[in-house]
mmCIF file of C-alpha atoms in Angstrom:
data_model
loop_
_atom_site.group_PDB
_atom_site.id
_atom_site.type_symbol
_atom_site.label_atom_id
_atom_site.label_comp_id
_atom_site.label_asym_id
_atom_site.label_seq_id
_atom_site.Cartn_x
_atom_site.Cartn_y
_atom_site.Cartn_z
ATOM 1 C CA ASN A 1 10.204 -6.092 -17.141
ATOM 2 C CA ALA A 2 10.448 -3.016 -15.076
ATOM 3 C CA GLY A 3 7.026 -3.264 -13.307
ATOM 4 C CA VAL A 4 5.842 -0.107 -11.849
ATOM 5 C CA THR A 5 8.930 2.713 -12.235
ATOM 6 C CA GLN A 6 8.676 6.402 -10.337
ATOM 7 C CA THR A 7 10.673 9.493 -11.178
ATOM 8 C CA PRO A 8 12.416 11.089 -9.439
ATOM 9 C CA LYS A 9 13.538 8.874 -6.598
ATOM 10 C CA PHE A 10 14.681 12.113 -4.568
ATOM 11 C CA GLN A 11 13.263 15.777 -4.233
ATOM 12 C CA VAL A 12 13.718 18.703 -2.377
ATOM 13 C CA LEU A 13 11.266 21.810 -3.104
ATOM 14 C CA LYS A 14 11.014 25.026 -1.472
ATOM 15 C CA THR A 15 7.374 25.997 -0.265
ATOM 16 C CA GLY A 16 4.911 27.331 -2.611
ATOM 17 C CA GLN A 17 7.112 25.586 -5.575
ATOM 18 C CA SER A 18 5.306 23.169 -8.167
ATOM 19 C CA MET A 19 6.317 19.652 -9.432
ATOM 20 C CA THR A 20 4.692 16.605 -10.749
ATOM 21 C CA LEU A 21 5.627 13.197 -9.778
ATOM 22 C CA GLN A 22 5.804 10.455 -12.653
ATOM 23 C CA CYS A 23 4.834 6.949 -12.615
ATOM 24 C CA ALA A 24 4.216 4.408 -15.428
ATOM 25 C CA GLN A 25 3.684 0.881 -15.227
ATOM 26 C CA ASP A 26 4.108 -1.946 -17.800
ATOM 27 C CA MET A 27 2.190 -4.500 -16.489
ATOM 28 C CA ASN A 28 -0.971 -3.651 -19.065
ATOM 29 C CA HIS A 29 -2.888 -2.873 -15.567
ATOM 30 C CA ASN A 30 -6.009 -0.992 -15.287
ATOM 31 C CA SER A 31 -5.783 0.427 -12.166
ATOM 32 C CA MET A 32 -3.224 3.203 -10.499
ATOM 33 C CA TYR A 33 -2.897 4.461 -7.167
ATOM 34 C CA TRP A 34 -0.464 7.049 -5.370
ATOM 35 C CA TYR A 35 -0.129 6.829 -1.911
ATOM 36 C CA ARG A 36 2.042 8.931 0.653
ATOM 37 C CA GLN A 37 3.673 7.238 3.729
ATOM 38 C CA ASP A 38 4.753 9.659 6.471
ATOM 39 C CA PRO A 39 7.622 8.481 8.818
ATOM 40 C CA GLY A 40 6.555 5.644 11.269
ATOM 41 C CA MET A 41 2.881 5.454 9.527
ATOM 42 C CA GLY A 42 0.879 3.844 6.833
ATOM 43 C CA LEU A 43 0.075 4.193 3.675
ATOM 44 C CA ARG A 44 -2.571 6.566 2.905
ATOM 45 C CA LEU A 45 -4.182 6.627 -0.488
ATOM 46 C CA ILE A 46 -4.040 10.113 -2.341
ATOM 47 C CA TYR A 47 -5.742 9.188 -5.367
ATOM 48 C CA TYR A 48 -6.529 6.305 -7.757
ATOM 49 C CA SER A 49 -7.605 5.715 -11.303
ATOM 50 C CA ALA A 50 -9.946 2.722 -11.319
ATOM 51 C CA SER A 51 -9.569 2.625 -15.130
ATOM 52 C CA GLU A 52 -7.992 4.770 -17.908
ATOM 53 C CA GLY A 53 -10.112 7.782 -18.306
ATOM 54 C CA THR A 54 -11.448 7.904 -14.664
ATOM 55 C CA THR A 55 -9.825 9.424 -11.503
ATOM 56 C CA ASP A 56 -11.299 9.404 -8.231
ATOM 57 C CA LYS A 57 -10.160 10.984 -4.625
ATOM 58 C CA GLY A 58 -8.348 8.924 -1.934
ATOM 59 C CA GLU A 59 -8.122 9.676 1.975
ATOM 60 C CA VAL A 60 -5.953 12.944 1.541
ATOM 61 C CA PRO A 61 -6.615 14.425 -1.839
ATOM 62 C CA ASN A 62 -6.029 18.141 -0.344
ATOM 63 C CA GLY A 63 -3.064 19.737 -2.223
ATOM 64 C CA TYR A 64 -2.692 17.490 -4.923
ATOM 65 C CA ASN A 65 -3.691 16.715 -8.896
ATOM 66 C CA VAL A 66 -3.548 13.872 -10.831
ATOM 67 C CA SER A 67 -3.827 13.096 -14.535
ATOM 68 C CA ARG A 68 -4.087 9.429 -16.081
ATOM 69 C CA LEU A 69 -2.408 10.413 -19.012
ATOM 70 C CA ASN A 70 -2.613 7.051 -20.654
ATOM 71 C CA LYS A 71 -3.100 3.495 -19.594
ATOM 72 C CA ARG A 72 0.382 3.124 -18.672
ATOM 73 C CA GLU A 73 0.997 6.661 -17.229
ATOM 74 C CA PHE A 74 -0.485 8.146 -13.950
ATOM 75 C CA SER A 75 1.269 11.549 -12.863
ATOM 76 C CA LEU A 76 0.824 13.340 -9.517
ATOM 77 C CA ARG A 77 1.133 17.018 -9.239
ATOM 78 C CA LEU A 78 1.516 19.401 -6.534
ATOM 79 C CA GLU A 79 0.547 22.783 -7.488
ATOM 80 C CA SER A 80 2.121 24.782 -4.808
ATOM 81 C CA ALA A 81 4.191 22.775 -2.365
ATOM 82 C CA ALA A 82 3.990 22.932 1.654
ATOM 83 C CA PRO A 83 6.234 21.786 4.393
ATOM 84 C CA SER A 84 2.945 19.339 5.306
ATOM 85 C CA GLN A 85 3.594 17.171 1.817
ATOM 86 C CA THR A 86 7.183 16.025 2.775
ATOM 87 C CA SER A 87 6.697 12.432 2.751
ATOM 88 C CA VAL A 88 7.173 9.406 0.682
ATOM 89 C CA TYR A 89 5.114 8.692 -2.431
ATOM 90 C CA PHE A 90 4.259 5.529 -3.851
ATOM 91 C CA CYS A 91 2.741 4.582 -7.353
ATOM 92 C CA ALA A 92 1.181 1.597 -7.608
ATOM 93 C CA SER A 93 -0.901 -0.527 -9.809
ATOM 94 C CA SER A 94 -3.110 -3.531 -10.447
ATOM 95 C CA GLU A 95 -5.176 -5.211 -12.729
ATOM 96 C CA GLY A 96 -8.356 -3.828 -11.291
ATOM 97 C CA ASP A 97 -11.486 -4.437 -13.349
ATOM 98 C CA GLY A 98 -12.837 -5.775 -9.888
ATOM 99 C CA GLY A 99 -10.294 -8.602 -10.424
ATOM 100 C CA TRP A 100 -9.023 -9.734 -7.183
ATOM 101 C CA THR A 101 -5.186 -9.099 -7.881
ATOM 102 C CA GLU A 102 -2.476 -7.345 -5.632
ATOM 103 C CA ALA A 103 -1.269 -3.927 -6.576
ATOM 104 C CA PHE A 104 2.524 -3.891 -7.185
ATOM 105 C CA PHE A 105 4.344 -1.115 -5.725
ATOM 106 C CA GLY A 106 7.384 1.500 -7.364
ATOM 107 C CA GLN A 107 9.960 2.070 -5.020
ATOM 108 C CA GLY A 108 8.735 5.586 -3.746
ATOM 109 C CA THR A 109 9.818 9.303 -4.250
ATOM 110 C CA ARG A 110 10.962 10.830 -1.164
ATOM 111 C CA LEU A 111 10.176 14.514 -1.069
ATOM 112 C CA THR A 112 11.339 17.163 1.118
ATOM 113 C CA VAL A 113 9.769 20.739 0.936
ATOM 114 C CA VAL A 114 11.520 23.174 3.032
ATOM 115 C CA GLY B 1 -1.057 -5.031 16.523
ATOM 116 C CA GLU B 2 -3.959 -2.483 16.744
ATOM 117 C CA SER B 3 -3.351 1.119 15.479
ATOM 118 C CA VAL B 4 -2.380 3.741 18.375
ATOM 119 C CA GLY B 5 -1.380 7.217 18.032
ATOM 120 C CA LEU B 6 1.238 8.359 15.698
ATOM 121 C CA HIS B 7 3.669 5.395 16.357
ATOM 122 C CA LEU B 8 3.534 1.699 14.418
ATOM 123 C CA PRO B 9 2.586 -0.951 16.802
ATOM 124 C CA THR B 10 5.700 -3.396 17.618
ATOM 125 C CA LEU B 11 5.628 -6.998 17.705
ATOM 126 C CA SER B 12 8.982 -8.669 19.043
ATOM 127 C CA VAL B 13 9.411 -12.085 18.852
ATOM 128 C CA GLN B 14 12.189 -14.661 19.144
ATOM 129 C CA GLU B 15 13.849 -16.054 16.008
ATOM 130 C CA GLY B 16 12.226 -19.323 15.183
ATOM 131 C CA ASP B 17 8.822 -18.591 17.258
ATOM 132 C CA ASN B 18 5.511 -18.264 15.868
ATOM 133 C CA SER B 19 4.217 -14.634 14.638
ATOM 134 C CA ILE B 20 0.748 -13.161 14.646
ATOM 135 C CA ILE B 21 0.356 -10.138 13.124
ATOM 136 C CA ASN B 22 -3.581 -8.421 13.514
ATOM 137 C CA CYS B 23 -5.618 -5.802 11.671
ATOM 138 C CA ALA B 24 -9.034 -4.227 11.538
ATOM 139 C CA TYR B 25 -10.377 -3.617 8.466
ATOM 140 C CA SER B 26 -13.049 -0.439 7.763
ATOM 141 C CA ASN B 27 -15.646 -1.319 4.754
ATOM 142 C CA SER B 28 -17.778 -4.526 5.562
ATOM 143 C CA ALA B 29 -18.234 -4.367 1.681
ATOM 144 C CA SER B 30 -14.932 -4.908 1.034
ATOM 145 C CA ASP B 31 -14.165 -8.171 -0.870
ATOM 146 C CA TYR B 32 -10.414 -8.849 -1.342
ATOM 147 C CA PHE B 33 -7.311 -8.124 1.136
ATOM 148 C CA ILE B 34 -3.779 -8.323 1.026
ATOM 149 C CA TRP B 35 -1.050 -8.665 3.468
ATOM 150 C CA TYR B 36 2.208 -6.439 1.941
ATOM 151 C CA LYS B 37 5.829 -6.666 3.895
ATOM 152 C CA GLN B 38 7.438 -3.169 3.727
ATOM 153 C CA GLU B 39 11.348 -3.250 4.033
ATOM 154 C CA SER B 40 13.546 -0.289 4.979
ATOM 155 C CA GLY B 41 13.673 2.049 1.881
ATOM 156 C CA LYS B 42 11.479 -0.195 -0.002
ATOM 157 C CA GLY B 43 8.049 -0.333 -1.697
ATOM 158 C CA PRO B 44 5.304 -3.111 -0.471
ATOM 159 C CA GLN B 45 5.797 -6.404 -1.179
ATOM 160 C CA PHE B 46 3.148 -8.923 -1.624
ATOM 161 C CA ILE B 47 2.830 -11.779 0.762
ATOM 162 C CA ILE B 48 -0.407 -12.992 0.369
ATOM 163 C CA ASP B 49 -4.103 -12.428 -0.422
ATOM 164 C CA ILE B 50 -7.448 -13.891 0.367
ATOM 165 C CA ARG B 51 -10.742 -13.345 -0.937
ATOM 166 C CA SER B 52 -13.949 -12.368 1.279
ATOM 167 C CA ASN B 53 -15.551 -15.832 0.445
ATOM 168 C CA MET B 54 -12.746 -17.754 2.503
ATOM 169 C CA ASP B 55 -12.040 -17.642 5.949
ATOM 170 C CA LYS B 56 -8.295 -18.605 5.741
ATOM 171 C CA ARG B 57 -5.836 -19.372 2.914
ATOM 172 C CA GLN B 58 -1.935 -20.800 3.672
ATOM 173 C CA GLY B 59 1.134 -19.896 1.471
ATOM 174 C CA GLN B 60 4.528 -20.746 2.206
ATOM 175 C CA ARG B 61 5.245 -20.410 6.440
ATOM 176 C CA VAL B 62 2.275 -17.925 6.126
ATOM 177 C CA THR B 63 -1.107 -18.242 6.493
ATOM 178 C CA VAL B 64 -3.749 -15.552 6.630
ATOM 179 C CA LEU B 65 -7.444 -15.606 8.807
ATOM 180 C CA LEU B 66 -10.166 -13.595 7.759
ATOM 181 C CA ASN B 67 -13.109 -13.061 10.180
ATOM 182 C CA LYS B 68 -15.780 -10.812 8.439
ATOM 183 C CA THR B 69 -18.243 -10.612 11.752
ATOM 184 C CA VAL B 70 -15.839 -8.682 13.217
ATOM 185 C CA LYS B 71 -14.049 -7.144 10.411
ATOM 186 C CA HIS B 72 -10.369 -8.492 11.265
ATOM 187 C CA LEU B 73 -7.504 -10.036 9.537
ATOM 188 C CA SER B 74 -4.953 -11.786 10.956
ATOM 189 C CA LEU B 75 -1.152 -13.058 9.344
ATOM 190 C CA GLN B 76 0.382 -16.085 10.853
ATOM 191 C CA ILE B 77 4.468 -16.421 10.276
ATOM 192 C CA ALA B 78 5.606 -20.052 11.225
ATOM 193 C CA ALA B 79 9.318 -20.167 12.394
ATOM 194 C CA THR B 80 9.871 -16.525 12.084
ATOM 195 C CA GLN B 81 13.203 -15.692 10.906
ATOM 196 C CA PRO B 82 15.492 -12.625 10.977
ATOM 197 C CA GLY B 83 14.526 -11.766 7.362
ATOM 198 C CA ASP B 84 10.893 -11.632 8.125
ATOM 199 C CA SER B 85 11.737 -8.061 10.039
ATOM 200 C CA ALA B 86 9.819 -5.435 8.680
ATOM 201 C CA VAL B 87 6.750 -3.428 8.427
ATOM 202 C CA TYR B 88 3.433 -5.693 7.660
ATOM 203 C CA PHE B 89 0.358 -3.823 6.207
ATOM 204 C CA CYS B 90 -3.028 -5.130 5.925
ATOM 205 C CA ALA B 91 -5.012 -3.804 2.816
ATOM 206 C CA GLU B 92 -8.576 -3.876 1.294
ATOM 207 C CA ASN B 93 -10.225 -3.821 -1.855
ATOM 208 C CA TYR B 94 -13.479 -1.987 -1.471
ATOM 209 C CA GLY B 95 -14.094 -3.745 -4.916
ATOM 210 C CA GLY B 96 -16.670 -3.455 -7.362
ATOM 211 C CA ALA B 97 -16.234 -0.806 -10.048
ATOM 212 C CA THR B 98 -14.096 1.840 -7.522
ATOM 213 C CA ASN B 99 -11.353 -1.024 -6.888
ATOM 214 C CA LYS B 100 -10.418 1.525 -4.325
ATOM 215 C CA LEU B 101 -6.988 -0.244 -2.199
ATOM 216 C CA ILE B 102 -7.113 1.134 1.400
ATOM 217 C CA PHE B 103 -4.213 0.236 3.912
ATOM 218 C CA GLY B 104 -4.233 -0.167 7.456
ATOM 219 C CA THR B 105 -1.882 1.336 9.936
ATOM 220 C CA GLY B 106 0.776 -1.647 10.123
ATOM 221 C CA THR B 107 2.796 -3.249 12.518
ATOM 222 C CA LEU B 108 6.487 -3.558 13.083
ATOM 223 C CA LEU B 109 7.522 -7.139 13.054
ATOM 224 C CA ALA B 110 10.836 -7.136 15.487
ATOM 225 C CA VAL B 111 12.800 -10.611 15.094
ATOM 226 C CA GLN B 112 15.576 -11.479 17.853
ATOM 227 C CA PRO B 113 17.688 -13.614 17.356
#
């Protein structure tokens, strides 16, 4: 049981390049999330998907897009990377449907934009 | 441990002492709360949760207290051990159809041997 799997684990981009961070969960969870974590700070919600077919903005959505490809997969896209997007990105999933269950996290993607 | 500036607040305790980590949450309608532990280089890991219809819940060596009147959570760790050294986050679930999960700033717990 892999839980939440993120790829890649590390990435260096040049300013203006685009890339997609991939996330997949094998727990049949309904809700999925993307967070960013800057050094010495907490996790800020970028986008989330409460259920398959829906996506909503979180606290810091500017500069990002997401796709809930199916129930298992939730991708995060940076169309034109900026140095301010240098961060560690975490994907998470939870049972959702208003259920009181915790979110499970992937190991993170460390992104550097130069 | 309240959030200030860009740096995580730090709680330093002696091994064997009890630790209390505090958190203020933002949404009075949030119906579910979770404490996470994050070790360096890893994703957050679940510690304990509490529903809004409770004011206290106990786990193994940990207790969470919820005060909805002042929108405050605390995490108590008994007999703190070096392995407890990590950053601790509270998270609130806005609940209902949104299922939006928002994290607090976090507190760094440093356990001195």
